[in-house]
């Protein structure tokens, strides 16, 4: 019976049902003992639960079943608070959700079996026993739904708490203000080695990306053969890299600054270098894994904006009036620098005729006053082009 508006029912009503249910309530030892024994013998997780606790739970299930049978209608979720109490108790005892649901089914089966055995002694019609069994199965569905919600909510709360603890520990591990005992606690908790150097990485994240950026980093870490522990610190993904990064691995899609290897107690230095590399690489428009060594003098593009602006005005701004030819000039100069001032190789890389390349280089020098044969001039032009952020080689 699933329609709660139906009042005409005999299940659970009348003197025969009253006597049957009272007998079940007062002579429940066999049901309880059978339930407890089967739980501990067949359901994983229950072998370590105290028998007295299991007996008390089985007794509560009998009382709950009697209440539902007497009501004569399918129970609503809010009418079965016992499910929440039992789920919380079993979760605290380390019993997995699947075992809790199996345990409740075993209890319901034993109760129903006892009712079927007793029904003839109290002249309860078989069709009413069938309806009674339907009520108990409905109770099982409601119980399962509520217990599952409890486990899900507790797991979510636990995951959030674990994430907060990990984030706090990573934040302290990469800061100057850290306590060595806290570092060692976190290292033990998150399986971070304390006897080998580690690297810290920094990567950008945005609120609209959600966990996507961190997940992408973890996928890259797997490809690179390292383990990564991450958290978001002030809108930046901070990660502790465990293992040696495979330089041949496919690069991440975003910019990742990586610091130099340091022992656990000195990770603040690695984090500082990773942050510097990230900020510099972003200003240069670079993607993939970068560190201060690979950026070299290009760090100055970010660190010295005054110098960057000066050189841009000297070598980039004069090309603004060249129209579409501006891009061809910049492309040619980049090719020239990328190929170590080897004109034939640079021409092939674009590709253009060597005379075309020579003409463009000469035109660039005329428009900007640059001297591409002078060391200082080469450095300044390279700096200005790097500030444009369009070449992965600069």
mmCIF file of C-alpha atoms in Angstrom:
data_model
loop_
_atom_site.group_PDB
_atom_site.id
_atom_site.type_symbol
_atom_site.label_atom_id
_atom_site.label_comp_id
_atom_site.label_asym_id
_atom_site.label_seq_id
_atom_site.Cartn_x
_atom_site.Cartn_y
_atom_site.Cartn_z
ATOM 1 C CA UNK A 1 0.000 0.000 0.000
ATOM 2 C CA UNK A 2 1.596 3.249 -1.122
ATOM 3 C CA UNK A 3 -1.283 5.770 -0.942
ATOM 4 C CA UNK A 4 -1.199 7.364 2.532
ATOM 5 C CA UNK A 5 -4.738 8.700 2.099
ATOM 6 C CA UNK A 6 -6.160 5.160 2.255
ATOM 7 C CA UNK A 7 -7.435 4.572 5.799
ATOM 8 C CA UNK A 8 -9.270 1.315 5.198
ATOM 9 C CA UNK A 9 -6.674 -1.276 6.101
ATOM 10 C CA UNK A 10 -6.510 -4.188 8.459
ATOM 11 C CA UNK A 11 -2.735 -4.705 8.416
ATOM 12 C CA UNK A 12 -1.424 -3.997 11.889
ATOM 13 C CA UNK A 13 -4.953 -3.436 13.213
ATOM 14 C CA UNK A 14 -7.263 -5.470 15.413
ATOM 15 C CA UNK A 15 -6.658 -7.902 18.280
ATOM 16 C CA UNK A 16 -4.949 -10.558 16.164
ATOM 17 C CA UNK A 17 -2.281 -8.184 14.892
ATOM 18 C CA UNK A 18 -1.935 -6.611 18.337
ATOM 19 C CA UNK A 19 -1.246 -10.001 19.896
ATOM 20 C CA UNK A 20 1.138 -11.009 17.120
ATOM 21 C CA UNK A 21 3.194 -7.809 17.332
ATOM 22 C CA UNK A 22 3.277 -7.866 21.135
ATOM 23 C CA UNK A 23 4.577 -11.411 21.028
ATOM 24 C CA UNK A 24 7.230 -10.383 18.503
ATOM 25 C CA UNK A 25 8.246 -7.523 20.789
ATOM 26 C CA UNK A 26 8.454 -9.555 23.991
ATOM 27 C CA UNK A 27 9.833 -12.785 22.523
ATOM 28 C CA UNK A 28 12.450 -11.305 20.214
ATOM 29 C CA UNK A 29 15.550 -13.033 21.608
ATOM 30 C CA UNK A 30 15.756 -15.629 18.833
ATOM 31 C CA UNK A 31 15.417 -12.968 16.112
ATOM 32 C CA UNK A 32 18.054 -10.776 17.747
ATOM 33 C CA UNK A 33 20.527 -13.585 18.307
ATOM 34 C CA UNK A 34 20.161 -14.868 14.755
ATOM 35 C CA UNK A 35 20.617 -11.398 13.335
ATOM 36 C CA UNK A 36 23.728 -10.625 15.406
ATOM 37 C CA UNK A 37 25.383 -13.934 14.584
ATOM 38 C CA UNK A 38 24.779 -13.608 10.859
ATOM 39 C CA UNK A 39 26.016 -9.999 10.804
ATOM 40 C CA UNK A 40 29.287 -10.848 12.488
ATOM 41 C CA UNK A 41 29.822 -13.968 10.412
ATOM 42 C CA UNK A 42 28.940 -12.703 6.930
ATOM 43 C CA UNK A 43 29.010 -8.890 6.669
ATOM 44 C CA UNK A 44 32.419 -7.148 6.369
ATOM 45 C CA UNK A 45 33.015 -4.578 9.084
ATOM 46 C CA UNK A 46 30.612 -6.061 11.610
ATOM 47 C CA UNK A 47 33.050 -8.589 13.018
ATOM 48 C CA UNK A 48 34.654 -5.799 15.068
ATOM 49 C CA UNK A 49 31.390 -4.275 16.351
ATOM 50 C CA UNK A 50 30.426 -5.105 19.912
ATOM 51 C CA UNK A 51 27.703 -7.787 20.139
ATOM 52 C CA UNK A 52 25.768 -5.780 22.709
ATOM 53 C CA UNK A 53 25.664 -2.824 20.307
ATOM 54 C CA UNK A 54 24.444 -5.068 17.508
ATOM 55 C CA UNK A 55 21.785 -6.595 19.747
ATOM 56 C CA UNK A 56 20.552 -3.143 20.733
ATOM 57 C CA UNK A 57 20.389 -2.176 17.067
ATOM 58 C CA UNK A 58 18.450 -5.342 16.170
ATOM 59 C CA UNK A 59 16.010 -4.606 18.992
ATOM 60 C CA UNK A 60 15.482 -1.061 17.676
ATOM 61 C CA UNK A 61 14.807 -2.502 14.220
ATOM 62 C CA UNK A 62 12.104 -4.736 15.661
ATOM 63 C CA UNK A 63 10.471 -1.766 17.414
ATOM 64 C CA UNK A 64 10.698 0.287 14.211
ATOM 65 C CA UNK A 65 9.120 -2.529 12.180
ATOM 66 C CA UNK A 66 6.267 -2.900 14.664
ATOM 67 C CA UNK A 67 5.616 0.856 14.509
ATOM 68 C CA UNK A 68 5.452 0.842 10.713
ATOM 69 C CA UNK A 69 3.220 -2.251 10.593
ATOM 70 C CA UNK A 70 0.799 -0.725 13.090
ATOM 71 C CA UNK A 71 0.638 2.473 11.007
ATOM 72 C CA UNK A 72 -0.337 0.323 8.005
ATOM 73 C CA UNK A 73 1.097 2.691 5.383
ATOM 74 C CA UNK A 74 4.442 3.133 3.661
ATOM 75 C CA UNK A 75 6.724 5.276 5.836
ATOM 76 C CA UNK A 76 7.991 8.713 4.838
ATOM 77 C CA UNK A 77 11.719 9.410 5.158
ATOM 78 C CA UNK A 78 11.098 11.854 8.022
ATOM 79 C CA UNK A 79 9.388 9.047 9.955
ATOM 80 C CA UNK A 80 12.530 6.926 10.100
ATOM 81 C CA UNK A 81 15.113 8.946 12.100
ATOM 82 C CA UNK A 82 16.534 5.632 13.320
ATOM 83 C CA UNK A 83 18.317 5.350 9.972
ATOM 84 C CA UNK A 84 20.336 8.504 10.665
ATOM 85 C CA UNK A 85 21.261 7.379 14.160
ATOM 86 C CA UNK A 86 22.364 3.926 13.011
ATOM 87 C CA UNK A 87 24.318 5.290 10.026
ATOM 88 C CA UNK A 88 26.192 7.760 12.231
ATOM 89 C CA UNK A 89 26.941 5.030 14.768
ATOM 90 C CA UNK A 90 28.226 2.570 12.167
ATOM 91 C CA UNK A 91 30.242 5.199 10.349
ATOM 92 C CA UNK A 92 31.962 6.049 13.620
ATOM 93 C CA UNK A 93 32.780 2.351 13.998
ATOM 94 C CA UNK A 94 34.324 2.199 10.530
ATOM 95 C CA UNK A 95 31.600 0.049 8.962
ATOM 96 C CA UNK A 96 31.239 0.796 5.200
ATOM 97 C CA UNK A 97 27.903 1.918 3.804
ATOM 98 C CA UNK A 98 27.354 -1.260 1.800
ATOM 99 C CA UNK A 99 27.699 -3.344 4.948
ATOM 100 C CA UNK A 100 25.228 -1.121 6.819
ATOM 101 C CA UNK A 101 22.624 -1.585 4.088
ATOM 102 C CA UNK A 102 23.265 -5.342 3.956
ATOM 103 C CA UNK A 103 22.993 -5.528 7.725
ATOM 104 C CA UNK A 104 19.630 -3.790 7.749
ATOM 105 C CA UNK A 105 18.307 -6.115 5.036
ATOM 106 C CA UNK A 106 19.396 -9.126 7.078
ATOM 107 C CA UNK A 107 17.604 -7.721 10.104
ATOM 108 C CA UNK A 108 14.417 -7.093 8.077
ATOM 109 C CA UNK A 109 14.541 -10.591 6.582
ATOM 110 C CA UNK A 110 14.808 -12.182 10.033
ATOM 111 C CA UNK A 111 11.935 -10.076 11.370
ATOM 112 C CA UNK A 112 9.717 -10.877 8.375
ATOM 113 C CA UNK A 113 10.579 -14.552 8.559
ATOM 114 C CA UNK A 114 9.532 -14.614 12.233
ATOM 115 C CA UNK A 115 6.269 -12.824 11.442
ATOM 116 C CA UNK A 116 5.450 -15.350 8.716
ATOM 117 C CA UNK A 117 6.170 -18.210 11.127
ATOM 118 C CA UNK A 118 3.931 -16.718 13.849
ATOM 119 C CA UNK A 119 1.035 -15.526 11.663
ATOM 120 C CA UNK A 120 -0.865 -18.862 11.562
ATOM 121 C CA UNK A 121 -0.774 -19.100 15.366
ATOM 122 C CA UNK A 122 -2.668 -15.784 15.574
ATOM 123 C CA UNK A 123 -5.026 -16.457 12.639
ATOM 124 C CA UNK A 124 -3.586 -13.567 10.620
ATOM 125 C CA UNK A 125 -4.677 -13.954 6.958
ATOM 126 C CA UNK A 126 -1.940 -14.638 4.426
ATOM 127 C CA UNK A 127 -2.921 -11.657 2.254
ATOM 128 C CA UNK A 128 -2.341 -9.351 5.226
ATOM 129 C CA UNK A 129 1.037 -10.946 5.824
ATOM 130 C CA UNK A 130 1.882 -10.199 2.187
ATOM 131 C CA UNK A 131 0.880 -6.555 2.680
ATOM 132 C CA UNK A 132 2.959 -6.506 5.858
ATOM 133 C CA UNK A 133 6.000 -7.718 3.935
ATOM 134 C CA UNK A 134 5.472 -4.937 1.396
ATOM 135 C CA UNK A 135 5.499 -2.400 4.223
ATOM 136 C CA UNK A 136 8.778 -3.777 5.553
ATOM 137 C CA UNK A 137 10.404 -3.678 2.122
ATOM 138 C CA UNK A 138 9.239 -0.082 1.758
ATOM 139 C CA UNK A 139 10.797 0.613 5.144
ATOM 140 C CA UNK A 140 14.035 -0.902 3.831
ATOM 141 C CA UNK A 141 13.991 1.475 0.852
ATOM 142 C CA UNK A 142 13.477 4.517 3.075
ATOM 143 C CA UNK A 143 16.150 3.362 5.496
ATOM 144 C CA UNK A 144 18.643 2.831 2.666
ATOM 145 C CA UNK A 145 17.949 6.288 1.259
ATOM 146 C CA UNK A 146 18.445 8.054 4.589
ATOM 147 C CA UNK A 147 21.520 6.052 5.548
ATOM 148 C CA UNK A 148 23.103 6.757 2.159
ATOM 149 C CA UNK A 149 22.452 10.496 2.617
ATOM 150 C CA UNK A 150 24.122 10.426 6.029
ATOM 151 C CA UNK A 151 27.211 8.693 4.659
ATOM 152 C CA UNK A 152 27.358 11.036 1.664
ATOM 153 C CA UNK A 153 27.036 14.169 3.799
ATOM 154 C CA UNK A 154 29.614 12.926 6.296
ATOM 155 C CA UNK A 155 32.027 12.002 3.494
ATOM 156 C CA UNK A 156 31.618 15.445 1.929
ATOM 157 C CA UNK A 157 32.210 17.118 5.288
ATOM 158 C CA UNK A 158 35.255 14.939 5.890
ATOM 159 C CA UNK A 159 36.647 15.706 2.428
ATOM 160 C CA UNK A 160 36.178 19.442 2.984
ATOM 161 C CA UNK A 161 37.906 19.229 6.369
ATOM 162 C CA UNK A 162 40.779 17.187 4.879
ATOM 163 C CA UNK A 163 41.175 19.711 2.079
ATOM 164 C CA UNK A 164 41.277 22.567 4.590
ATOM 165 C CA UNK A 165 43.928 20.801 6.691
ATOM 166 C CA UNK A 166 46.048 19.987 3.637
ATOM 167 C CA UNK A 167 45.743 23.538 2.334
ATOM 168 C CA UNK A 168 46.767 24.965 5.703
ATOM 169 C CA UNK A 169 49.764 22.644 5.912
ATOM 170 C CA UNK A 170 50.970 23.430 2.391
ATOM 171 C CA UNK A 171 50.613 27.138 3.127
ATOM 172 C CA UNK A 172 52.809 26.787 6.201
ATOM 173 C CA UNK A 173 55.295 24.510 4.435
ATOM 174 C CA UNK A 174 56.049 27.144 1.779
ATOM 175 C CA UNK A 175 56.128 30.116 4.142
ATOM 176 C CA UNK A 176 59.000 31.517 6.157
ATOM 177 C CA UNK A 177 56.936 31.237 9.325
ATOM 178 C CA UNK A 178 56.730 27.481 9.886
ATOM 179 C CA UNK A 179 57.067 25.139 12.810
ATOM 180 C CA UNK A 180 59.249 22.084 12.206
ATOM 181 C CA UNK A 181 56.954 19.836 14.226
ATOM 182 C CA UNK A 182 53.991 20.849 12.051
ATOM 183 C CA UNK A 183 56.049 20.222 8.933
ATOM 184 C CA UNK A 184 56.929 16.731 10.105
ATOM 185 C CA UNK A 185 53.320 16.002 11.070
ATOM 186 C CA UNK A 186 52.089 16.981 7.614
ATOM 187 C CA UNK A 187 54.899 15.088 5.915
ATOM 188 C CA UNK A 188 53.843 11.929 7.740
ATOM 189 C CA UNK A 189 50.156 12.578 7.048
ATOM 190 C CA UNK A 190 50.574 13.190 3.304
ATOM 191 C CA UNK A 191 53.499 10.826 2.706
ATOM 192 C CA UNK A 192 55.950 13.583 1.840
ATOM 193 C CA UNK A 193 59.605 12.494 2.134
ATOM 194 C CA UNK A 194 61.817 14.484 4.483
ATOM 195 C CA UNK A 195 65.177 13.090 3.378
ATOM 196 C CA UNK A 196 65.232 14.194 -0.281
ATOM 197 C CA UNK A 197 64.899 17.597 -1.975
ATOM 198 C CA UNK A 198 61.459 18.645 -3.170
ATOM 199 C CA UNK A 199 60.240 21.281 -5.597
ATOM 200 C CA UNK A 200 57.384 23.746 -5.244
ATOM 201 C CA UNK A 201 55.307 24.790 -8.226
ATOM 202 C CA UNK A 202 52.965 27.731 -8.710
ATOM 203 C CA UNK A 203 50.228 27.942 -11.333
ATOM 204 C CA UNK A 204 47.378 30.386 -11.994
ATOM 205 C CA UNK A 205 43.791 29.593 -11.166
ATOM 206 C CA UNK A 206 40.503 31.394 -11.584
ATOM 207 C CA UNK A 207 37.242 31.047 -9.668
ATOM 208 C CA UNK A 208 35.261 30.180 -12.804
ATOM 209 C CA UNK A 209 37.540 27.209 -13.488
ATOM 210 C CA UNK A 210 36.610 25.455 -10.250
ATOM 211 C CA UNK A 211 38.787 22.374 -9.657
ATOM 212 C CA UNK A 212 39.586 22.091 -13.371
ATOM 213 C CA UNK A 213 42.984 23.793 -13.201
ATOM 214 C CA UNK A 214 44.161 21.664 -10.279
ATOM 215 C CA UNK A 215 42.899 18.491 -11.964
ATOM 216 C CA UNK A 216 44.750 19.415 -15.143
ATOM 217 C CA UNK A 217 47.947 19.881 -13.138
ATOM 218 C CA UNK A 218 47.536 16.480 -11.501
ATOM 219 C CA UNK A 219 47.099 14.880 -14.930
ATOM 220 C CA UNK A 220 50.309 16.561 -16.091
ATOM 221 C CA UNK A 221 52.089 15.319 -12.950
ATOM 222 C CA UNK A 222 51.116 11.754 -13.788
ATOM 223 C CA UNK A 223 52.502 12.150 -17.302
ATOM 224 C CA UNK A 224 55.671 13.685 -15.863
ATOM 225 C CA UNK A 225 56.160 10.777 -13.463
ATOM 226 C CA UNK A 226 55.802 12.781 -10.227
ATOM 227 C CA UNK A 227 53.371 12.937 -7.332
ATOM 228 C CA UNK A 228 51.748 16.286 -6.660
ATOM 229 C CA UNK A 229 50.064 17.668 -3.539
ATOM 230 C CA UNK A 230 48.226 20.906 -4.262
ATOM 231 C CA UNK A 231 46.138 23.621 -2.654
ATOM 232 C CA UNK A 232 44.980 27.074 -3.626
ATOM 233 C CA UNK A 233 46.797 29.872 -1.828
ATOM 234 C CA UNK A 234 45.677 33.451 -2.618
ATOM 235 C CA UNK A 235 44.296 32.549 -6.079
ATOM 236 C CA UNK A 236 47.442 30.617 -6.986
ATOM 237 C CA UNK A 237 47.706 26.836 -7.136
ATOM 238 C CA UNK A 238 50.647 25.850 -4.973
ATOM 239 C CA UNK A 239 51.965 22.321 -5.265
ATOM 240 C CA UNK A 240 54.676 20.237 -3.677
ATOM 241 C CA UNK A 241 56.328 18.065 -6.333
ATOM 242 C CA UNK A 242 57.605 14.671 -5.195
ATOM 243 C CA UNK A 243 59.970 12.984 -7.630
ATOM 244 C CA UNK A 244 61.953 14.037 -10.684
ATOM 245 C CA UNK A 245 59.997 15.726 -13.477
ATOM 246 C CA UNK A 246 60.304 13.999 -16.848
ATOM 247 C CA UNK A 247 61.403 16.747 -19.239
ATOM 248 C CA UNK A 248 60.053 14.718 -22.173
ATOM 249 C CA UNK A 249 56.500 14.673 -20.816
ATOM 250 C CA UNK A 250 53.789 16.644 -22.605
ATOM 251 C CA UNK A 251 53.695 20.170 -21.195
ATOM 252 C CA UNK A 252 50.687 21.394 -19.199
ATOM 253 C CA UNK A 253 48.315 23.717 -21.038
ATOM 254 C CA UNK A 254 48.785 26.498 -18.515
ATOM 255 C CA UNK A 255 51.855 28.295 -17.189
ATOM 256 C CA UNK A 256 53.605 26.508 -14.332
ATOM 257 C CA UNK A 257 56.467 28.073 -12.411
ATOM 258 C CA UNK A 258 58.758 25.539 -10.743
ATOM 259 C CA UNK A 259 61.280 26.309 -8.015
ATOM 260 C CA UNK A 260 64.646 24.732 -7.383
ATOM 261 C CA UNK A 261 64.938 21.522 -5.284
ATOM 262 C CA UNK A 262 65.011 22.184 -1.533
ATOM 263 C CA UNK A 263 64.643 20.146 1.637
ATOM 264 C CA UNK A 264 61.264 20.258 3.344
ATOM 265 C CA UNK A 265 62.340 22.874 5.880
ATOM 266 C CA UNK A 266 63.534 25.202 3.088
ATOM 267 C CA UNK A 267 60.571 24.978 0.716
ATOM 268 C CA UNK A 268 59.917 28.716 1.147
ATOM 269 C CA UNK A 269 62.928 29.373 -1.096
ATOM 270 C CA UNK A 270 61.626 27.024 -3.781
ATOM 271 C CA UNK A 271 58.188 28.662 -3.568
ATOM 272 C CA UNK A 272 59.685 32.140 -3.968
ATOM 273 C CA UNK A 273 61.516 31.040 -7.127
ATOM 274 C CA UNK A 274 58.406 29.299 -8.492
ATOM 275 C CA UNK A 275 56.287 32.422 -7.914
ATOM 276 C CA UNK A 276 58.871 34.639 -9.574
ATOM 277 C CA UNK A 277 59.077 32.321 -12.583
ATOM 278 C CA UNK A 278 55.269 32.212 -12.862
ATOM 279 C CA UNK A 279 54.829 35.989 -12.786
ATOM 280 C CA UNK A 280 57.637 36.529 -15.266
ATOM 281 C CA UNK A 281 56.399 33.816 -17.642
ATOM 282 C CA UNK A 282 52.848 35.201 -17.591
ATOM 283 C CA UNK A 283 54.132 38.675 -18.456
ATOM 284 C CA UNK A 284 56.061 37.108 -21.347
ATOM 285 C CA UNK A 285 53.058 35.117 -22.551
ATOM 286 C CA UNK A 286 54.843 31.815 -22.081
ATOM 287 C CA UNK A 287 53.130 28.493 -21.405
ATOM 288 C CA UNK A 288 54.293 25.196 -19.998
ATOM 289 C CA UNK A 289 56.805 24.508 -17.240
ATOM 290 C CA UNK A 290 59.276 27.324 -16.563
ATOM 291 C CA UNK A 291 61.876 28.073 -13.909
ATOM 292 C CA UNK A 292 64.200 30.978 -13.201
ATOM 293 C CA UNK A 293 67.077 29.224 -14.937
ATOM 294 C CA UNK A 294 65.228 28.746 -18.213
ATOM 295 C CA UNK A 295 63.915 32.316 -18.124
ATOM 296 C CA UNK A 296 67.397 33.691 -17.357
ATOM 297 C CA UNK A 297 67.627 37.423 -18.249
ATOM 298 C CA UNK A 298 63.950 37.387 -19.269
ATOM 299 C CA UNK A 299 63.093 37.674 -15.563
ATOM 300 C CA UNK A 300 64.081 41.303 -15.950
ATOM 301 C CA UNK A 301 61.190 41.938 -18.343
ATOM 302 C CA UNK A 302 58.871 41.394 -15.391
ATOM 303 C CA UNK A 303 61.138 42.635 -12.618
ATOM 304 C CA UNK A 304 62.089 45.922 -14.291
ATOM 305 C CA UNK A 305 59.018 47.407 -16.006
ATOM 306 C CA UNK A 306 60.805 50.752 -16.456
ATOM 307 C CA UNK A 307 63.543 49.116 -18.551
ATOM 308 C CA UNK A 308 60.953 47.123 -20.477
ATOM 309 C CA UNK A 309 58.970 50.222 -21.358
ATOM 310 C CA UNK A 310 62.119 52.106 -22.364
ATOM 311 C CA UNK A 311 63.218 49.367 -24.764
ATOM 312 C CA UNK A 312 59.738 48.913 -26.137
ATOM 313 C CA UNK A 313 59.564 52.582 -26.988
ATOM 314 C CA UNK A 314 62.968 52.328 -28.651
ATOM 315 C CA UNK A 315 62.513 49.157 -30.719
ATOM 316 C CA UNK A 316 58.783 48.360 -31.006
ATOM 317 C CA UNK A 317 56.943 51.683 -31.063
ATOM 318 C CA UNK A 318 58.754 52.964 -34.210
ATOM 319 C CA UNK A 319 57.215 50.091 -36.166
ATOM 320 C CA UNK A 320 53.635 51.097 -35.444
ATOM 321 C CA UNK A 321 53.402 53.089 -38.698
ATOM 322 C CA UNK A 322 54.750 50.224 -40.830
ATOM 323 C CA UNK A 323 51.298 48.596 -41.058
ATOM 324 C CA UNK A 324 51.223 44.906 -41.924
ATOM 325 C CA UNK A 325 54.942 45.078 -42.639
ATOM 326 C CA UNK A 326 55.464 45.503 -38.884
ATOM 327 C CA UNK A 327 54.648 41.838 -38.214
ATOM 328 C CA UNK A 328 56.959 40.696 -41.004
ATOM 329 C CA UNK A 329 59.791 42.762 -39.553
ATOM 330 C CA UNK A 330 59.296 41.353 -36.056
ATOM 331 C CA UNK A 331 59.030 37.819 -37.412
ATOM 332 C CA UNK A 332 62.272 38.235 -39.302
ATOM 333 C CA UNK A 333 64.179 39.646 -36.335
ATOM 334 C CA UNK A 334 62.934 36.822 -34.115
ATOM 335 C CA UNK A 335 63.968 34.215 -36.663
ATOM 336 C CA UNK A 336 67.380 35.857 -36.912
ATOM 337 C CA UNK A 337 67.872 35.754 -33.127
ATOM 338 C CA UNK A 338 66.386 32.265 -32.722
ATOM 339 C CA UNK A 339 68.824 30.881 -35.275
ATOM 340 C CA UNK A 340 71.922 32.461 -33.721
ATOM 341 C CA UNK A 341 72.205 35.193 -36.363
ATOM 342 C CA UNK A 342 72.514 32.574 -39.118
ATOM 343 C CA UNK A 343 70.724 34.215 -42.034
ATOM 344 C CA UNK A 344 70.248 31.109 -44.256
ATOM 345 C CA UNK A 345 68.855 29.097 -41.317
ATOM 346 C CA UNK A 346 66.629 31.991 -40.245
ATOM 347 C CA UNK A 347 65.312 32.437 -43.792
ATOM 348 C CA UNK A 348 64.434 28.728 -44.008
ATOM 349 C CA UNK A 349 62.611 28.838 -40.674
ATOM 350 C CA UNK A 350 60.086 31.514 -41.763
ATOM 351 C CA UNK A 351 60.435 30.698 -44.784
ATOM 352 C CA UNK A 352 61.587 33.510 -47.064
ATOM 353 C CA UNK A 353 64.440 34.109 -49.492
ATOM 354 C CA UNK A 354 67.714 35.087 -47.822
ATOM 355 C CA UNK A 355 67.722 38.411 -49.643
ATOM 356 C CA UNK A 356 64.219 39.123 -48.375
ATOM 357 C CA UNK A 357 65.405 38.435 -44.836
ATOM 358 C CA UNK A 358 68.433 40.693 -45.257
ATOM 359 C CA UNK A 359 66.191 43.461 -46.532
ATOM 360 C CA UNK A 360 63.828 43.155 -43.577
ATOM 361 C CA UNK A 361 66.650 43.171 -41.032
ATOM 362 C CA UNK A 362 68.159 46.252 -42.647
ATOM 363 C CA UNK A 363 64.764 47.955 -42.682
ATOM 364 C CA UNK A 364 64.260 47.147 -38.984
ATOM 365 C CA UNK A 365 67.609 48.766 -38.184
ATOM 366 C CA UNK A 366 66.705 51.857 -40.222
ATOM 367 C CA UNK A 367 63.334 52.327 -38.514
ATOM 368 C CA UNK A 368 64.511 51.693 -34.953
ATOM 369 C CA UNK A 369 68.145 52.682 -34.941
ATOM 370 C CA UNK A 370 69.101 49.216 -33.753
ATOM 371 C CA UNK A 371 72.497 47.676 -34.478
ATOM 372 C CA UNK A 372 71.988 43.927 -34.794
ATOM 373 C CA UNK A 373 75.731 43.429 -35.006
ATOM 374 C CA UNK A 374 76.349 44.951 -31.588
ATOM 375 C CA UNK A 375 76.099 42.852 -28.390
ATOM 376 C CA UNK A 376 74.250 45.548 -26.445
ATOM 377 C CA UNK A 377 71.892 46.050 -29.358
ATOM 378 C CA UNK A 378 71.134 42.340 -29.588
ATOM 379 C CA UNK A 379 70.353 42.190 -25.860
ATOM 380 C CA UNK A 380 68.108 45.227 -25.987
ATOM 381 C CA UNK A 381 66.185 44.012 -29.045
ATOM 382 C CA UNK A 382 65.784 40.559 -27.490
ATOM 383 C CA UNK A 383 64.432 42.190 -24.335
ATOM 384 C CA UNK A 384 61.931 44.280 -26.278
ATOM 385 C CA UNK A 385 60.745 41.301 -28.325
ATOM 386 C CA UNK A 386 60.386 39.161 -25.197
ATOM 387 C CA UNK A 387 58.150 41.850 -23.714
ATOM 388 C CA UNK A 388 55.811 41.380 -26.686
ATOM 389 C CA UNK A 389 55.139 37.858 -25.369
ATOM 390 C CA UNK A 390 54.582 36.259 -28.747
ATOM 391 C CA UNK A 391 57.585 33.963 -29.106
ATOM 392 C CA UNK A 392 58.017 30.745 -27.085
ATOM 393 C CA UNK A 393 61.752 31.056 -27.661
ATOM 394 C CA UNK A 394 62.155 34.503 -26.126
#
